XYZ file of C-alpha atoms in Angstrom:
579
model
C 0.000 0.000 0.000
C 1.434 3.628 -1.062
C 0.815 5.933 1.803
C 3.202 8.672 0.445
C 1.817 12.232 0.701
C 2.556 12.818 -3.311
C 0.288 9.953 -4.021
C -2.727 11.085 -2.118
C -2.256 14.389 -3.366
C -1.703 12.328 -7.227
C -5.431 10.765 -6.563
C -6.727 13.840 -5.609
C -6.039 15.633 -8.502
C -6.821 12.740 -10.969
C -10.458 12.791 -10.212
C -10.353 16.753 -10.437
C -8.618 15.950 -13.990
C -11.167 13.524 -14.974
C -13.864 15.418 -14.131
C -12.368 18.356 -16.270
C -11.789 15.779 -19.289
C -8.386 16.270 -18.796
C -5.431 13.980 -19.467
C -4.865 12.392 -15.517
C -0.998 11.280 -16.963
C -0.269 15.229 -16.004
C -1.954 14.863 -12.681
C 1.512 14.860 -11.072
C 2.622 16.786 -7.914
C 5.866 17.555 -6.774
C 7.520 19.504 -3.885
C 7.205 23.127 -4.104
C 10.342 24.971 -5.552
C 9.016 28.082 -3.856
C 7.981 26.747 0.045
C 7.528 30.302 1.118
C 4.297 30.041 -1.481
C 3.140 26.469 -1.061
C 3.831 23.232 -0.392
C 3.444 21.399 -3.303
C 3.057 21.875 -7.211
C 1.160 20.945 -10.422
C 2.701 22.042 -13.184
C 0.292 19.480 -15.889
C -1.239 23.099 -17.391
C 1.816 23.545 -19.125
C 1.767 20.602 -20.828
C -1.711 20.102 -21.310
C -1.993 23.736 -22.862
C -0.696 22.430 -26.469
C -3.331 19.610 -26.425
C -6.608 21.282 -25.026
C -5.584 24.219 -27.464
C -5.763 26.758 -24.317
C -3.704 28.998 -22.024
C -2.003 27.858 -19.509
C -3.358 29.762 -16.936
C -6.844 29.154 -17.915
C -6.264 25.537 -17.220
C -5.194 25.898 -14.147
C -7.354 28.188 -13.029
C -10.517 25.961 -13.765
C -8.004 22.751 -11.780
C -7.596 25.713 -8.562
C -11.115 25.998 -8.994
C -11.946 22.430 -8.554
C -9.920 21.639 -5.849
C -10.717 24.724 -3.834
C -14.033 22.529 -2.966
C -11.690 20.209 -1.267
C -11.113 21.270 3.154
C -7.788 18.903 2.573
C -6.073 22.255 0.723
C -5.903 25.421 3.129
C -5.125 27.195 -0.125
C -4.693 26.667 -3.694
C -3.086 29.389 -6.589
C -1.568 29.908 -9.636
C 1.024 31.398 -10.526
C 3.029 32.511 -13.092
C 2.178 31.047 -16.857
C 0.077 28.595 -15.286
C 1.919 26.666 -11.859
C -0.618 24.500 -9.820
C 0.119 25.530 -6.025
C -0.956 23.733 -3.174
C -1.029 24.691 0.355
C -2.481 21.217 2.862
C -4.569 22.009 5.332
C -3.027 21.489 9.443
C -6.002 19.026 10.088
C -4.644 16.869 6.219
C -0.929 17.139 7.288
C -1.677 15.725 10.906
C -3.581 13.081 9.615
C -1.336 11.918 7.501
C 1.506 12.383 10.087
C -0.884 9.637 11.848
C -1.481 6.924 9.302
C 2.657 7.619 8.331
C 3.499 6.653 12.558
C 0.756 3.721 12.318
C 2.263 1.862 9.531
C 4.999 -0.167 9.675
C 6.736 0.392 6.725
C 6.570 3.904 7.620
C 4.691 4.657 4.428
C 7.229 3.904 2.451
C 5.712 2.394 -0.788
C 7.155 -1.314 -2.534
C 8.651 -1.405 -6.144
C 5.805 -1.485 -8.808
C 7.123 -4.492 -10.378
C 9.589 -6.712 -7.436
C 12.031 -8.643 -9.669
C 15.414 -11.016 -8.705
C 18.635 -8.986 -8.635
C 21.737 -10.653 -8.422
C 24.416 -7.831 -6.836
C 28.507 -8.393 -7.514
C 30.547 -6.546 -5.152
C 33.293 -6.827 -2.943
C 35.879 -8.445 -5.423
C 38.240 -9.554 -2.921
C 41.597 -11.612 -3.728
C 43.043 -14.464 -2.610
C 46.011 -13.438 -0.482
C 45.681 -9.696 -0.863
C 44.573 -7.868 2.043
C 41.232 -5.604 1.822
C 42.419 -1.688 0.947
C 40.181 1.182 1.121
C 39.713 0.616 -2.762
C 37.753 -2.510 -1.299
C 35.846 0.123 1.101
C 33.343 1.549 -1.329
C 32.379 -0.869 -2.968
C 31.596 -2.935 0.110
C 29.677 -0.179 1.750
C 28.000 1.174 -1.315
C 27.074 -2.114 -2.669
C 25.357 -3.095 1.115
C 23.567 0.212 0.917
C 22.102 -0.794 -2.285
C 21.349 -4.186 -1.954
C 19.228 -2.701 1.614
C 17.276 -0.270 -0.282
C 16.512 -2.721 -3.145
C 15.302 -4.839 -0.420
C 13.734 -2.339 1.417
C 11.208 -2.069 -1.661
C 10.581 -5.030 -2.120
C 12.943 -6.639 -4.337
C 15.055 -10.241 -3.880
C 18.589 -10.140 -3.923
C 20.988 -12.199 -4.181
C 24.481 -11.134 -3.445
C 27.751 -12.371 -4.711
C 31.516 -11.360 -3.295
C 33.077 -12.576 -6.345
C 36.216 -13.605 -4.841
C 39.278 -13.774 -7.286
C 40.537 -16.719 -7.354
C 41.600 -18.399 -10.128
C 44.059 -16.468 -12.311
C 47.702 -16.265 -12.665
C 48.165 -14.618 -9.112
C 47.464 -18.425 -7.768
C 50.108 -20.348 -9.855
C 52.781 -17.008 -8.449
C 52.449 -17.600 -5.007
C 52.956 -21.757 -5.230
C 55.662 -21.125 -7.478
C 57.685 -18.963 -5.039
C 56.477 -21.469 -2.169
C 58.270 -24.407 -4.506
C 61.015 -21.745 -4.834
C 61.786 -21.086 -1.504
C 60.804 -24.995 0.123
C 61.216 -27.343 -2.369
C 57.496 -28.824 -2.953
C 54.441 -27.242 -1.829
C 54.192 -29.803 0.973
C 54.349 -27.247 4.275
C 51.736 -24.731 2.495
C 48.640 -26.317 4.449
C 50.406 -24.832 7.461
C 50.741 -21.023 6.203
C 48.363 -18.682 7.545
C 47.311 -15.204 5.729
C 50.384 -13.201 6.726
C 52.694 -15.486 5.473
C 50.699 -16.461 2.067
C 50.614 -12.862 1.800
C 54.277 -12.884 1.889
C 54.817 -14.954 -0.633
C 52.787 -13.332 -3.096
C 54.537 -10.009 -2.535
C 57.985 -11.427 -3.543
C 56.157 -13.815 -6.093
C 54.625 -10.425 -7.264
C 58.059 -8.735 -7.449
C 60.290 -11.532 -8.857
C 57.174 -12.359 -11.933
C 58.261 -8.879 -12.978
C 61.588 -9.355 -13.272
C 62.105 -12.337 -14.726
C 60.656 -14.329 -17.356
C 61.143 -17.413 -16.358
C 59.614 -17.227 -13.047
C 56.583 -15.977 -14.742
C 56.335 -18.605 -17.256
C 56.714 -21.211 -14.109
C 53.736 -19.383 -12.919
C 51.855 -19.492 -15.900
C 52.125 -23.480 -16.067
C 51.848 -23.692 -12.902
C 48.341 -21.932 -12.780
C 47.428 -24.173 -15.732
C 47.873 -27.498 -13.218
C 45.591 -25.555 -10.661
C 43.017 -24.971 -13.506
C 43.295 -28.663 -14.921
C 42.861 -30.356 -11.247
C 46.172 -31.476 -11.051
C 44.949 -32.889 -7.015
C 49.201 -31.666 -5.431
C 48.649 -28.098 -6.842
C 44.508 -28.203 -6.833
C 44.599 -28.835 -3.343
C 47.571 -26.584 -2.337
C 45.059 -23.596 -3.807
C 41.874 -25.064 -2.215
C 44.041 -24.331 1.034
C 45.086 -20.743 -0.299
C 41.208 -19.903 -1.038
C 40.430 -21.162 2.387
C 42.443 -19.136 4.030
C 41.815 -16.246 2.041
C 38.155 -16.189 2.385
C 38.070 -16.695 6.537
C 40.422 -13.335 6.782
C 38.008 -11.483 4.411
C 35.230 -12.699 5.926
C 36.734 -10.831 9.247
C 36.693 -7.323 7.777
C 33.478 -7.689 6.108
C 31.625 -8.748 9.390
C 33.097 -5.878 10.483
C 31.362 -3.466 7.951
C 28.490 -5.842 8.488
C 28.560 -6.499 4.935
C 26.494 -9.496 3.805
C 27.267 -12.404 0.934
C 24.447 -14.786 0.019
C 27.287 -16.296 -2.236
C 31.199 -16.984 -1.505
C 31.892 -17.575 -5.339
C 35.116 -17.211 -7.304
C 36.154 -17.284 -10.480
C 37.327 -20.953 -10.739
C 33.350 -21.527 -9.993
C 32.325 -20.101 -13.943
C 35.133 -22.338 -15.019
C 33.392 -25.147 -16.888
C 30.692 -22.252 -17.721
C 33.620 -20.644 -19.711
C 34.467 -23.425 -21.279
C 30.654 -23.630 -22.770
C 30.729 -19.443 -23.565
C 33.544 -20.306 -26.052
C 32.091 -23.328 -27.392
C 29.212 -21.031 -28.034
C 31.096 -18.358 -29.501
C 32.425 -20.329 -31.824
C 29.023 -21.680 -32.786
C 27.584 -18.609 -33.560
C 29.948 -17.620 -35.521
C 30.411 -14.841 -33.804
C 34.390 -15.347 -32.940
C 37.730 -15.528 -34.504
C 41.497 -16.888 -34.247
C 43.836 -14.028 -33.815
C 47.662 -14.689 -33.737
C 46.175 -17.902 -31.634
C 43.927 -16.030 -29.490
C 40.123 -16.476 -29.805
C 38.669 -13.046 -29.537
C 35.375 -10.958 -30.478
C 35.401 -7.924 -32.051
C 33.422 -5.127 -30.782
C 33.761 -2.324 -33.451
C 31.083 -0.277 -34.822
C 30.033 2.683 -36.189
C 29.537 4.292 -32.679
C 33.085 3.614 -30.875
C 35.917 1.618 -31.593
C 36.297 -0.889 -28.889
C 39.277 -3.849 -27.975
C 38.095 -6.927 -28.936
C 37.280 -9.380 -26.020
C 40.274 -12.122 -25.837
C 38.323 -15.416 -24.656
C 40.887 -17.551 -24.716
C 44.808 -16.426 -25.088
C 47.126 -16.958 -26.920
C 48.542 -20.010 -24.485
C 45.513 -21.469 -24.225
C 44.315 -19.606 -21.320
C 40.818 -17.805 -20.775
C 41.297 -14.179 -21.124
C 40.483 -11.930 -18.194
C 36.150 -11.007 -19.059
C 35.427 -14.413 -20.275
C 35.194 -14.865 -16.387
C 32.746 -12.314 -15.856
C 30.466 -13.522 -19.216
C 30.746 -17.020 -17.938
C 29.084 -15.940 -14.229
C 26.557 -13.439 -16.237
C 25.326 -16.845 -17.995
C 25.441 -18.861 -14.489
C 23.628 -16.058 -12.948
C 20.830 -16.111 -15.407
C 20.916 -20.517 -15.962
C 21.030 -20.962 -12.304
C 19.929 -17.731 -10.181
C 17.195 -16.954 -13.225
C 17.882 -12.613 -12.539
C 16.020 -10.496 -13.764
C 18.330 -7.706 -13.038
C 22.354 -8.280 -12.179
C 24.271 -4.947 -10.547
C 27.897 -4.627 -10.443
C 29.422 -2.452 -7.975
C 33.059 -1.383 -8.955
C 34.994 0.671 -9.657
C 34.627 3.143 -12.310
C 37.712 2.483 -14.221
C 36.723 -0.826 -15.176
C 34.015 0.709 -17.376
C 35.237 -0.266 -20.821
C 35.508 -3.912 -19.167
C 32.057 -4.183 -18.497
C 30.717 -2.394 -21.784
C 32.427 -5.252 -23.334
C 31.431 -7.986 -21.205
C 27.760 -6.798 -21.382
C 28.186 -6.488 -25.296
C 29.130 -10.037 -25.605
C 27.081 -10.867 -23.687
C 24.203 -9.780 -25.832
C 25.555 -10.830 -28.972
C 25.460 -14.714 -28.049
C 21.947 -14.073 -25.865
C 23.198 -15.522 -22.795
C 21.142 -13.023 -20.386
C 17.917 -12.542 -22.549
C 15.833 -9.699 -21.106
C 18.436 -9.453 -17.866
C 19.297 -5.859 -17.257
C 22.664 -5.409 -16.714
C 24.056 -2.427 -15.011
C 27.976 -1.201 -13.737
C 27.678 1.067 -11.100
C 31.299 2.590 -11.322
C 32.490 4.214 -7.900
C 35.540 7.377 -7.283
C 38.605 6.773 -5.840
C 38.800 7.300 -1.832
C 41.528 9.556 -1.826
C 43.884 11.508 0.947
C 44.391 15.217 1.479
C 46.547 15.596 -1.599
C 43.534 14.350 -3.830
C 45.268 11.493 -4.740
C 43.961 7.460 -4.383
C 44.181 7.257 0.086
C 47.905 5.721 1.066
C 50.355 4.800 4.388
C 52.267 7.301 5.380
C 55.509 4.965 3.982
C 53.137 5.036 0.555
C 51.732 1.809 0.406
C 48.154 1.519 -0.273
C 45.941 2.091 2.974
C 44.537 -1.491 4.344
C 41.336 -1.360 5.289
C 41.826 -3.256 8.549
C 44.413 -0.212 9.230
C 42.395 2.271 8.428
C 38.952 0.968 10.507
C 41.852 1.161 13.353
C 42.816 4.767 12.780
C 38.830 5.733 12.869
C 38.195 3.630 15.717
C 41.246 5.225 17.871
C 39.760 8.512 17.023
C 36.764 7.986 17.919
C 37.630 6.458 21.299
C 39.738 10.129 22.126
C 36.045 11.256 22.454
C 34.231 9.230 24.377
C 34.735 8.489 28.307
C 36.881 5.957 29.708
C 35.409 2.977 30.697
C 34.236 3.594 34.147
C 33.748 7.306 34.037
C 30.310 7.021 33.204
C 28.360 4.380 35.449
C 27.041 1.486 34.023
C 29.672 2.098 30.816
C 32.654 -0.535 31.503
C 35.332 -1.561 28.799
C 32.805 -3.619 26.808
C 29.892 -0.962 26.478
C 32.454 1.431 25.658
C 34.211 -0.438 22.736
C 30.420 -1.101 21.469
C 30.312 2.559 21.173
C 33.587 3.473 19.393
C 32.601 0.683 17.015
C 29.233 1.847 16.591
C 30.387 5.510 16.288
C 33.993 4.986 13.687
C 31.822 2.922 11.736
C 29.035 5.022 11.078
C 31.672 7.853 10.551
C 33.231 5.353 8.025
C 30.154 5.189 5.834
C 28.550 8.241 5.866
C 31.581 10.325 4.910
C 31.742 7.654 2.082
C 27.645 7.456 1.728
C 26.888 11.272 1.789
C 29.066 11.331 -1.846
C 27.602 10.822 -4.836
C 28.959 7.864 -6.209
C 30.295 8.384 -8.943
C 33.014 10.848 -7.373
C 35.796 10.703 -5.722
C 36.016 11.844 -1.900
C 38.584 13.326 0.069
C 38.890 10.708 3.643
C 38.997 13.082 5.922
C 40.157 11.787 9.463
C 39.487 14.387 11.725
C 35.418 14.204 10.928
C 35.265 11.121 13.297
C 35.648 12.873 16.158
C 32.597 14.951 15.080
C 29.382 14.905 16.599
C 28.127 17.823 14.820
C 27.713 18.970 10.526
C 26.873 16.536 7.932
C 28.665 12.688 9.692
C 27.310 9.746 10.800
C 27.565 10.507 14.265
C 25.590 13.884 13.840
C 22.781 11.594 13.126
C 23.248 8.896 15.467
C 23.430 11.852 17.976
C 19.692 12.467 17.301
C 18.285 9.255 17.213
C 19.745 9.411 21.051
C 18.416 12.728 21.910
C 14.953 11.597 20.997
C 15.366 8.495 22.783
C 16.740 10.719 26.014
C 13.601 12.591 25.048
C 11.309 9.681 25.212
C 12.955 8.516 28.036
C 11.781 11.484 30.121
C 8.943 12.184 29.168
C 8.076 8.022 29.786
C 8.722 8.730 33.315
C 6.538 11.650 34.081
C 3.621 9.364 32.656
C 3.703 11.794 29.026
C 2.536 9.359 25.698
C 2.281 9.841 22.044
C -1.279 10.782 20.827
C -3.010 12.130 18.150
C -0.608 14.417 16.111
C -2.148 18.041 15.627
C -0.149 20.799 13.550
C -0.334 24.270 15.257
C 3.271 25.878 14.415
C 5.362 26.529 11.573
C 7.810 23.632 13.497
C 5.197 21.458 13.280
C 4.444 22.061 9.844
C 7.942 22.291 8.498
C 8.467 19.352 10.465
C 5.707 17.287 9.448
C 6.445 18.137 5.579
C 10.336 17.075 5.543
C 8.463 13.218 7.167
C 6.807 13.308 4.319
C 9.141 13.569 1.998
C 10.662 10.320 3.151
C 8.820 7.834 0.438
C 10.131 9.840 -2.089
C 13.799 9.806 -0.994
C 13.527 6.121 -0.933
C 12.423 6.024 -4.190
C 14.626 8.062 -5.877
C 17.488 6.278 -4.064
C 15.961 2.794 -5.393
C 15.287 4.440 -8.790
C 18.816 6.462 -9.162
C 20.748 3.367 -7.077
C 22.095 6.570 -5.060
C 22.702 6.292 -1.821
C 23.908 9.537 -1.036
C 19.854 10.723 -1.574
C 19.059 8.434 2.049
C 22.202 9.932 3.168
C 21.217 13.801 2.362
C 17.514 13.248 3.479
C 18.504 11.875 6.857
C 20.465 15.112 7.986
C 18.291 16.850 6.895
C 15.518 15.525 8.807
C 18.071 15.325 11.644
C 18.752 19.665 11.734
C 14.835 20.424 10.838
C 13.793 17.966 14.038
C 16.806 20.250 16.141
C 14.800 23.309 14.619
C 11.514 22.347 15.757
C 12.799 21.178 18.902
C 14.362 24.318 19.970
C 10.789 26.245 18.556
C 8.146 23.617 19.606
C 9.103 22.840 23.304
C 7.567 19.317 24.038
C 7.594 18.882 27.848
C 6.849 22.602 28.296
C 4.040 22.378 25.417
C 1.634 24.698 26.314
C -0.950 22.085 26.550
C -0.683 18.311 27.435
C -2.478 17.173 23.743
C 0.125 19.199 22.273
C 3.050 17.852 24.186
C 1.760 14.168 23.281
C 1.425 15.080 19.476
C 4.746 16.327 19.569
C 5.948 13.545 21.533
C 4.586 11.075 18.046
C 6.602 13.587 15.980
C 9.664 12.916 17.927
C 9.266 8.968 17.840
C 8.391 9.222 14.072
C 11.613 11.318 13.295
C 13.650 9.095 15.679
C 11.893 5.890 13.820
C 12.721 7.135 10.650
C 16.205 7.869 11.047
C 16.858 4.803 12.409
C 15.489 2.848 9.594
C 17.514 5.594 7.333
C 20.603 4.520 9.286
C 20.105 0.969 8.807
C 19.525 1.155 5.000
C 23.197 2.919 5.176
C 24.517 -0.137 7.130
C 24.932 2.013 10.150
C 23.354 0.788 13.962
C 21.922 3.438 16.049
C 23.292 3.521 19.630
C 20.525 4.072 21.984
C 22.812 6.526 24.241
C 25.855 8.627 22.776
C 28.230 9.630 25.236
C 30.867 12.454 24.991
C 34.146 13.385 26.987
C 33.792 16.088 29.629
């Protein structure tokens, strides 16, 4: 059920349209851009002038006319060559506030048409710690798959591990190099597989030979050779617990631990296919697929190499045609970074020329860089790349410099403490990532942990516990929620910016932006600090009005809450700060 304001106000106007003979597809309101006249808009008279043969203005009038009849509209005007403006009436706007703090969804409507989406991100690798290039898409791609949930929609998400390329036959090869046989390697744990993919990495560069080793090497892992097969299976193993770690931590969630060596065999078929269609070709050896039209000139796609191996977005063609065969999408998301946005315009091109995803939508959502102060990609001070373990360390000791030491505040020991600076660094974590457009880049900026005021997580999670304070108090001098009435310009402006919530949640769902849940929450956050400071609730002037405002409160804090959660952000129920 759609309890948003704008679709009330939509019906509303549809029978004044019909009843006018007018075309209800323009019976379509939107917030006012001028609140100091109204609070909503029609602007259909503009477009239906052409069609009816009228003025503008005419047509609007006889609209104004129609729905001045209506006691839901304290006023109704037009302006200009023919703008629709709508003023609700207190008693409309209360009631609505009402059904809005009834429902449990929070009147936040479901997706028209709920389909299957299969989201890819996190693209970990096997013996490469998480960096803060792994940061956004972990925490934009949970934000995403919440909100697509939120509505209504079944996902299925996939971390994509990679696991199954050259990078595996390296690090045995430098393990054979340095012991002999690969007999000790079920007894290395991820610091010391690490290590030898950092020197494998370095001596693969240098010289040839080690990276031809590495090459054959990976082909025995590919081929099920069981000595190097199950010297990898012990490599993936290990990999995946230690990512697993960090991604708890940023309470990302996987449906699916799949890698690369699981669209194998599907590769195998893709060429097969190819090759069938016609649509590929032998290349100096390699078996490739042009791309180039009239439009852009594009690479071809190398499916299999030169030396027999697949080439690097066979993978990801293979585990678009395992997500539709086996996971039947309708829809499958990729969150990663920009830069690889030629890679998936290919992918998704072949992908359509051999029909392996018919009527699938496929969409890249490319991410910026998380950079440092210089503008450049975020790095260690020695300047290596930042881990993400390190830097969830850095926020977390700045957070703790500004909360109380265990103890100093009673009934807050070591453990409710450490709940809190986890709580706090990683909702500071997120929502300096979340509040960015996507597409761009941001600047990490340290010093905002500490910040429980401007536009950060913890400004938010700051309200949520000054309502609940609020609550709190009022709880014990016997003060309820009741009936919501609308008296003051707080109310109002209050009660408006609530309504606007279906429609950020929409347009977040629609746009796959986060940053719109992340705008809309703060603010919600300053108007409620507004209306606070305006609309006294204990010291309302009458004890109806302190209740109504009381709802207000719990709606706002109930709201931001679920706002919070959609980020991947918890809510403390107290926030403390150092004296």
């Amino acid at each position: 059920m759609n309890l948003s304001l704008e679709n009330a106000l939509n019906q509303k106007l549809k029978q004044v349209f019909a009843a006018l003979s007018l075309d209800p597809a323009q019976a379509v309101v939107k917030v006012s851009d001028r609140p100091d006249l109204s609070d909503f808009q029609c602007n259909g008279a503009l477009a239906l002038a052409k069609q009816e043969h009228k003025n503008p203005r005419e047509i609007a009038a006889a609209i104004a006319a129609k729905l001045a009849e209506d006691q839901d509209f304290a006023k109704i005007s037009v302006d200009g060559p023919g703008f629709l403006n709508i003023t609700l009436s207190d008693a409309f706007l209360a009631a609505h506030m009402q059904r809005i703090s009834a429902d449990q969804a929070l009147g936040i409507a479901q997706a028209e048409k709920p389909h299957k989406i299969v989201m890819d991100f996190g693209g970990p690798n096997v013996a490469k710690a998480l960096h803060v290039g792994h940061l956004r898409s972990a925490v934009v791609g949970e934000a995403i798959r919440r909100i697509e949930m939120l509505v209504g929609n079944e996902v299925i998400s996939d971390v994509h591990f990679g696991d199954w390329g050259t990078p595996m036959g390296m690090i045995l090869a430098e393990i054979i190099r340095q012991d002999g046989d690969l007999s000790k390697v079920e007894t290395y744990d991820i610091k010391q597989i690490s290590a030898f993919y950092k020197q494998a990495n370095i001596r693969c560069k240098e010289d040839e030979a080690a990276k031809e080793q590495a090459r054959l090497i990976t082909t025995k892992i590919q081929d099920k050779e069981p000595e190097y097969y199950r010297a990898w299976q012990h490599l993936r193993k290990v990999s995946v617990e230690d990512v697993k770690k960090n991604y708890h931590e940023l309470d990302a969630h996987f449906d699916l631990w799949l890698g690369e060596s699981d669209a194998h065999e599907a590769c195998k078929e893709v060429v097969r296919l190819a090759a069938e269609k016609g649509v590929s070709e032998i290349d100096n050896g390699a078996t490739i697929i042009r791309l180039d039209d009239d439009k852009k000139q594009k690479p071809p796609v190398i499916l299999v190499k030169s030396d027999g191996g697949f080439g690097y977005q066979l993978t990801d063609i293979a585990t678009i045609k395992m997500r539709y065969d086996d996971l039947h999408a309708d829809e499958i998301i990729y969150v990663v970074d920009k830069r690889q946005a030629l890679h998936f315009e290919q992918v998704f091109e072949v992908t359509e020329k051999l029909g392996l995803a018919p009527g699938v939508k496929l969409l890249h959502i490319g991410f910026g860089t998380v950079n440092g102060a210089d503008g450049k990609p975020f790095k260690t001070r020695d300047g290596g790349v930042m881990n993400l373990e390190d830097l969830i360390k850095l926020s977390k000791d700045k957070v703790r410099e500004s909360l109380p030491a265990p103890g100093e505040v009673e009934g807050y020991g070591k453990k409710e403490i450490e709940t809190m600076v986890n709580q706090i660094a990683m909702a500071a974590i997120k929502f300096q990532d979340l509040k960015n457009n996507i597409a761009s880049g941001y600047v990490f900026e340290l010093e905002d942990f500490a910040k429980f005021e401007g536009k950060t997580g913890p400004y938010i999670q700051y309200a949520v516990a000054r309502i609940n304070s609020i609550l709190r108090k009022a709880a014990e001098k016997g003060l309820t929620p009741a009936a919501v009435v609308i008296e003051t310009k707080a109310e109002r402006d209050l009660a408006l910016k609530i309504a606007q919530l279906n429609a950020a949640v929409m347009r977040a769902h629609n746009e796959k932006e986060p940053s719109i849940i992340a705008d809309y929450a703060y603010t919600l956050a300053q108007v409620f600090s507004s209306f606070y400071n305006e609309a006294p609730i204990m010291a309302a002037a009458t004890p109806e009005l302190a209740r109504s405002r009381l709802t207000l409160a719990g709606l706002v804090r109930d709201i931001l809450v679920k706002l919070l959660y959609l980020l991947g952000i918890e809510a403390p129920e107290v926030m403390l700060k150092k004296a």
